[in-house]
């Protein structure tokens, strides 16, 4: 079996995926025309050509500009359905979608509009593809803690409609501790907790995410490798890391995929998963992330299977939901 076919045959969960980051330029232009929104680019080609990032911020500037095309409930529905079709083709059985409501409410798009469109897509994806999903509300860390509180207030009447909260956007200068009180409140509300940490920020941000926010997974976390004590802790506690290799290359966290530290993390016994982050911007959905990483780092089929297993283990689902996935995975040969 070809490696690409093998990877697609592995039942896997995608745990680090910004739904706004799945907005392909073609859909962006279609929605912008339909909604009479001006984009900063003249064409689909010019848009793709602009995706030449130097760091996280240079990406975020374009990512927020593109998200302006999303206005109506059906826009969010179409966006997520396009993602689910690709995820299904890649062998994803479960997806936990990040969404950034502040990006939309700040433009006058109601929280309920965003959530309704995504929710309808999740139900449709389950019916059409058998993919289960969760929604994780991400707070934008470059905005104030007060802003994030106001967002949580707006979300409170809809608490049953999302499963967890996360922390994303510009990392440097915005440590997890800035949101200590917000996340304490989210924990009291019974929400699952994750946070981006150690993508561009130092290992100390990962420690803060664990000790102050009390996250259940670390999004990215690759800079943990700079702190041996933290590496030992992550291995001992089996904290899942949602690593996004193609994202890390496109945002210049590592110069090339061959120099990515995913193998080192894996060899140190960390619970590593592979995810696509913002696939419309970074040149590949989850199966391509597995494949390119496998080729660059000589990952064996057994290692790829272990990574898929980690993703199923780290999903926010009950054991009855997880069990059939594990059975299916076990049936795939090494
Ligand atoms: N890091 C931080 N914020 C983000 C990302 C990311 O990789 N993608 C979308 N928002
Ligand atoms: Zn991310």
XYZ file of C-alpha atoms and ligand atoms in Angstrom:
345
model
C 0.000 0.000 0.000
C 1.292 3.462 -0.884
C 2.187 5.552 2.156
C -0.436 8.173 1.280
C -3.144 5.483 1.104
C -1.898 4.008 4.368
C -2.138 7.385 6.111
C -5.673 7.971 4.865
C -6.645 4.494 6.082
C -5.634 5.348 9.661
C -8.719 6.475 11.609
C -7.612 9.730 13.186
C -8.849 12.745 15.116
C -7.956 16.275 14.119
C -7.562 18.305 17.309
C -5.936 21.533 16.140
C -7.897 23.085 13.326
C -9.065 26.696 13.088
C -12.191 26.608 10.979
C -11.482 30.159 9.744
C -8.128 28.782 8.595
C -9.861 26.419 6.159
C -11.149 29.333 4.062
C -9.696 28.596 0.624
C -9.236 31.678 -1.593
C -11.876 30.432 -4.088
C -14.558 30.323 -1.380
C -13.251 33.577 0.106
C -13.805 35.359 -3.225
C -17.200 33.749 -3.771
C -18.392 34.841 -0.316
C -16.865 38.315 -0.634
C -18.746 38.864 -3.918
C -21.990 37.483 -2.480
C -21.659 39.630 0.659
C -20.217 42.697 -1.099
C -17.187 42.712 1.135
C -13.934 44.221 -0.172
C -10.831 42.023 0.075
C -7.267 43.403 0.044
C -6.394 41.195 -2.972
C -7.484 41.418 -6.623
C -7.707 37.696 -7.380
C -7.467 34.168 -6.049
C -3.956 33.911 -7.534
C -2.822 37.149 -5.938
C -4.215 35.961 -2.613
C -2.249 32.700 -2.727
C 0.857 34.620 -3.768
C 0.478 36.776 -0.644
C 0.762 33.686 1.596
C 4.486 34.151 2.043
C 4.742 34.402 5.800
C 7.724 35.337 7.927
C 6.206 34.672 11.357
C 2.897 34.115 13.158
C 1.853 37.782 13.024
C 2.395 38.087 9.263
C -0.007 35.153 8.857
C -2.575 36.429 11.359
C -2.831 39.771 9.522
C -3.997 37.955 6.363
C -6.067 35.384 8.248
C -8.159 38.113 9.901
C -8.459 39.987 6.580
C -9.792 36.847 4.860
C -12.263 36.103 7.647
C -14.058 39.374 6.796
C -15.763 37.532 3.913
C -17.731 35.447 6.442
C -20.990 37.189 7.341
C -24.045 34.926 7.247
C -24.985 31.630 8.844
C -24.711 29.835 5.494
C -21.162 31.190 5.015
C -20.016 29.431 8.175
C -21.954 26.344 7.135
C -20.336 26.243 3.683
C -16.906 26.854 5.188
C -17.200 23.953 7.592
C -18.781 21.599 5.028
C -15.831 22.159 2.694
C -13.511 21.266 5.575
C -15.449 18.131 6.526
C -15.361 16.836 2.919
C -11.556 17.118 2.932
C -11.234 15.708 6.450
C -13.338 12.700 5.482
C -11.122 12.059 2.449
C -8.126 12.158 4.816
C -9.524 9.500 7.182
C -10.588 11.869 9.955
C -13.253 10.230 12.139
C -13.433 13.035 14.695
C -12.638 16.745 14.480
C -12.433 19.370 17.192
C -12.906 22.720 15.507
C -11.536 25.942 16.929
C -13.511 29.048 16.142
C -12.656 32.682 16.905
C -15.935 34.463 17.732
C -14.267 37.797 18.578
C -13.049 37.998 14.964
C -16.692 38.021 13.911
C -18.551 39.801 16.714
C -16.128 42.732 16.336
C -17.461 43.116 12.761
C -21.089 42.964 13.872
C -21.653 39.270 13.114
C -23.690 37.742 15.949
C -22.220 34.912 18.016
C -25.369 32.887 17.326
C -24.876 33.271 13.545
C -21.364 31.803 13.732
C -22.369 29.002 16.056
C -25.540 28.088 14.143
C -23.692 27.729 10.841
C -20.941 25.610 12.365
C -23.380 23.509 14.350
C -25.494 22.744 11.284
C -22.362 21.668 9.411
C -21.296 19.414 12.307
C -24.690 17.682 12.262
C -24.577 17.306 8.488
C -21.011 15.942 8.559
C -22.091 13.351 11.092
C -25.033 12.284 8.947
C -23.096 12.317 5.659
C -19.644 11.075 6.676
C -20.072 9.638 10.173
C -17.563 12.238 11.436
C -18.158 13.324 15.009
C -17.076 16.786 16.067
C -16.701 19.257 18.878
C -16.553 23.045 18.852
C -13.897 24.855 20.883
C -14.287 28.591 21.391
C -10.919 30.340 21.188
C -10.216 33.659 22.873
C -7.927 36.072 21.038
C -4.970 36.651 23.327
C -3.851 39.906 21.649
C -7.068 41.511 22.937
C -7.574 42.443 26.575
C -8.659 40.070 29.326
C -11.758 42.314 29.690
C -12.630 41.680 26.030
C -12.403 37.939 26.580
C -14.697 38.243 29.608
C -17.239 40.112 27.518
C -17.003 37.319 24.927
C -17.591 34.671 27.581
C -20.623 36.631 28.854
C -22.096 36.580 25.348
C -21.400 32.864 25.062
C -22.965 31.901 28.413
C -26.524 31.403 27.107
C -25.022 29.010 24.521
C -22.881 26.969 26.887
C -24.349 23.635 25.830
C -23.401 24.346 22.196
C -19.609 24.157 22.545
C -17.338 21.765 24.440
C -14.288 23.730 25.382
C -12.268 26.894 25.218
C -8.842 27.666 23.823
C -6.430 30.558 23.484
C -4.988 31.650 20.145
C -3.642 34.596 18.090
C -0.395 36.519 18.741
C 1.509 34.564 21.384
C 4.579 36.642 22.207
C 3.876 39.199 24.931
C 0.517 37.593 25.746
C 1.289 34.845 28.269
C -1.395 32.434 29.487
C -1.288 34.118 32.917
C -3.006 37.166 31.333
C -6.146 34.993 31.184
C -5.891 33.221 34.563
C -9.240 34.441 35.880
C -11.084 33.836 32.602
C -9.948 30.228 32.417
C -10.717 29.636 36.115
C -14.277 30.688 35.306
C -14.348 28.431 32.226
C -13.218 25.484 34.347
C -16.008 26.191 36.849
C -18.419 26.080 33.932
C -17.247 22.553 33.140
C -15.612 23.408 29.810
C -12.618 21.538 28.420
C -9.487 23.672 28.409
C -6.707 23.951 25.819
C -4.306 26.739 24.846
C -1.738 27.541 22.192
C 1.642 27.667 23.908
C 5.249 27.236 22.853
C 4.653 27.896 19.149
C 6.586 31.188 19.115
C 6.430 31.809 22.845
C 8.978 30.408 25.327
C 8.676 27.107 27.244
C 7.588 29.137 30.301
C 4.283 29.809 28.498
C 3.694 26.044 28.296
C 4.313 25.772 32.038
C 1.839 28.627 32.652
C -0.758 26.955 30.416
C -0.413 23.768 32.475
C -0.186 25.276 35.960
C -2.352 28.392 35.683
C -4.906 27.637 32.963
C -4.823 23.894 33.757
C -5.042 22.870 30.117
C -5.769 19.280 29.098
C -3.743 19.584 25.890
C -1.096 21.972 24.601
C -1.603 23.380 21.108
C 1.777 23.331 19.304
C 4.142 23.080 22.301
C 7.193 22.464 20.108
C 9.388 24.906 22.065
C 9.115 22.538 25.063
C 12.241 20.952 23.608
C 14.260 23.887 24.987
C 13.448 22.908 28.585
C 14.560 19.394 29.644
C 12.556 19.447 32.903
C 9.408 20.409 30.989
C 10.062 17.636 28.461
C 10.243 15.130 31.296
C 7.030 16.449 32.782
C 5.143 16.339 29.462
C 6.305 12.747 28.967
C 5.445 11.715 32.527
C 2.009 13.331 32.496
C 1.347 12.299 28.882
C 0.015 15.756 28.041
C -1.118 15.640 24.411
C 0.635 18.105 22.081
C -1.283 19.112 18.969
C 1.654 19.643 16.638
C 1.111 21.234 13.205
C 4.219 20.556 11.084
C 3.331 22.388 7.848
C 2.161 25.394 9.879
C 5.492 25.445 11.724
C 7.390 25.520 8.439
C 5.205 28.173 6.809
C 5.485 30.379 9.911
C 9.254 29.847 10.100
C 9.240 28.117 13.499
C 11.650 25.605 11.867
C 13.558 26.274 8.636
C 12.608 22.968 6.972
C 10.492 19.921 7.768
C 13.673 17.824 8.015
C 14.699 20.104 10.894
C 11.334 19.848 12.689
C 11.612 18.422 16.213
C 8.549 16.154 16.005
C 10.712 13.039 15.953
C 12.642 14.262 18.998
C 9.366 14.881 20.856
C 8.141 11.424 19.888
C 11.418 9.758 20.866
C 11.280 11.518 24.258
C 7.947 9.769 24.893
C 5.636 12.770 24.484
C 2.040 12.265 23.376
C 2.400 13.866 19.949
C -0.445 14.335 17.480
C -0.327 15.734 13.919
C -2.814 18.386 12.785
C -3.249 20.977 10.055
C -3.901 24.247 11.988
C -4.920 26.530 9.070
C -4.710 24.251 6.039
C -5.976 26.776 3.463
C -3.012 28.999 4.364
C -0.305 26.429 5.055
C -0.552 24.189 2.011
C -2.023 20.984 3.309
C -4.786 19.230 5.203
C -4.102 16.628 7.864
C -3.094 13.675 5.657
C -0.521 15.865 3.887
C 0.837 16.897 7.287
C 1.277 13.199 8.172
C 2.769 12.342 4.782
C 5.240 15.202 4.417
C 6.372 14.758 8.028
C 6.770 10.994 7.568
C 8.907 11.537 4.474
C 11.036 14.298 6.011
C 11.628 12.541 9.341
C 11.499 8.888 8.181
C 8.551 8.033 10.415
C 7.664 4.346 10.234
C 4.135 3.080 9.704
C 4.101 1.954 13.338
C 5.015 5.509 14.379
C 2.288 7.007 12.187
C -0.171 4.572 13.716
C 0.995 5.613 17.195
C 0.403 9.274 16.296
C -3.122 8.471 15.056
C -3.688 6.487 18.265
C -2.546 9.488 20.319
C -5.078 11.685 18.509
C -7.934 9.287 19.305
C -6.781 9.043 22.951
C -6.606 12.836 23.278
C -10.076 13.552 21.821
C -12.702 14.991 24.167
C -15.090 12.034 23.865
C -16.289 9.263 26.161
C -14.843 5.776 26.030
C -17.893 4.309 24.291
C -17.335 6.725 21.411
C -13.579 6.092 21.316
C -13.683 2.269 21.465
C -14.824 1.557 17.872
C -12.167 3.923 16.493
C -9.462 2.089 18.431
C -10.765 -1.240 17.130
C -10.633 0.073 13.569
C -7.134 1.443 14.103
C -5.894 -1.835 15.570
C -7.060 -3.609 12.418
C -4.721 -1.497 10.224
C -1.400 -3.366 9.800
C 1.880 -1.681 10.796
N -1.322 30.259 16.311
C -1.967 31.223 16.957
N -3.137 31.690 16.553
C -3.713 31.155 15.490
C -3.095 30.148 14.781
C -1.830 29.666 15.226
O -1.201 28.746 14.671
N -3.929 29.855 13.752
C -5.011 30.634 13.866
N -4.889 31.441 14.912
Zn -3.453 27.037 15.877
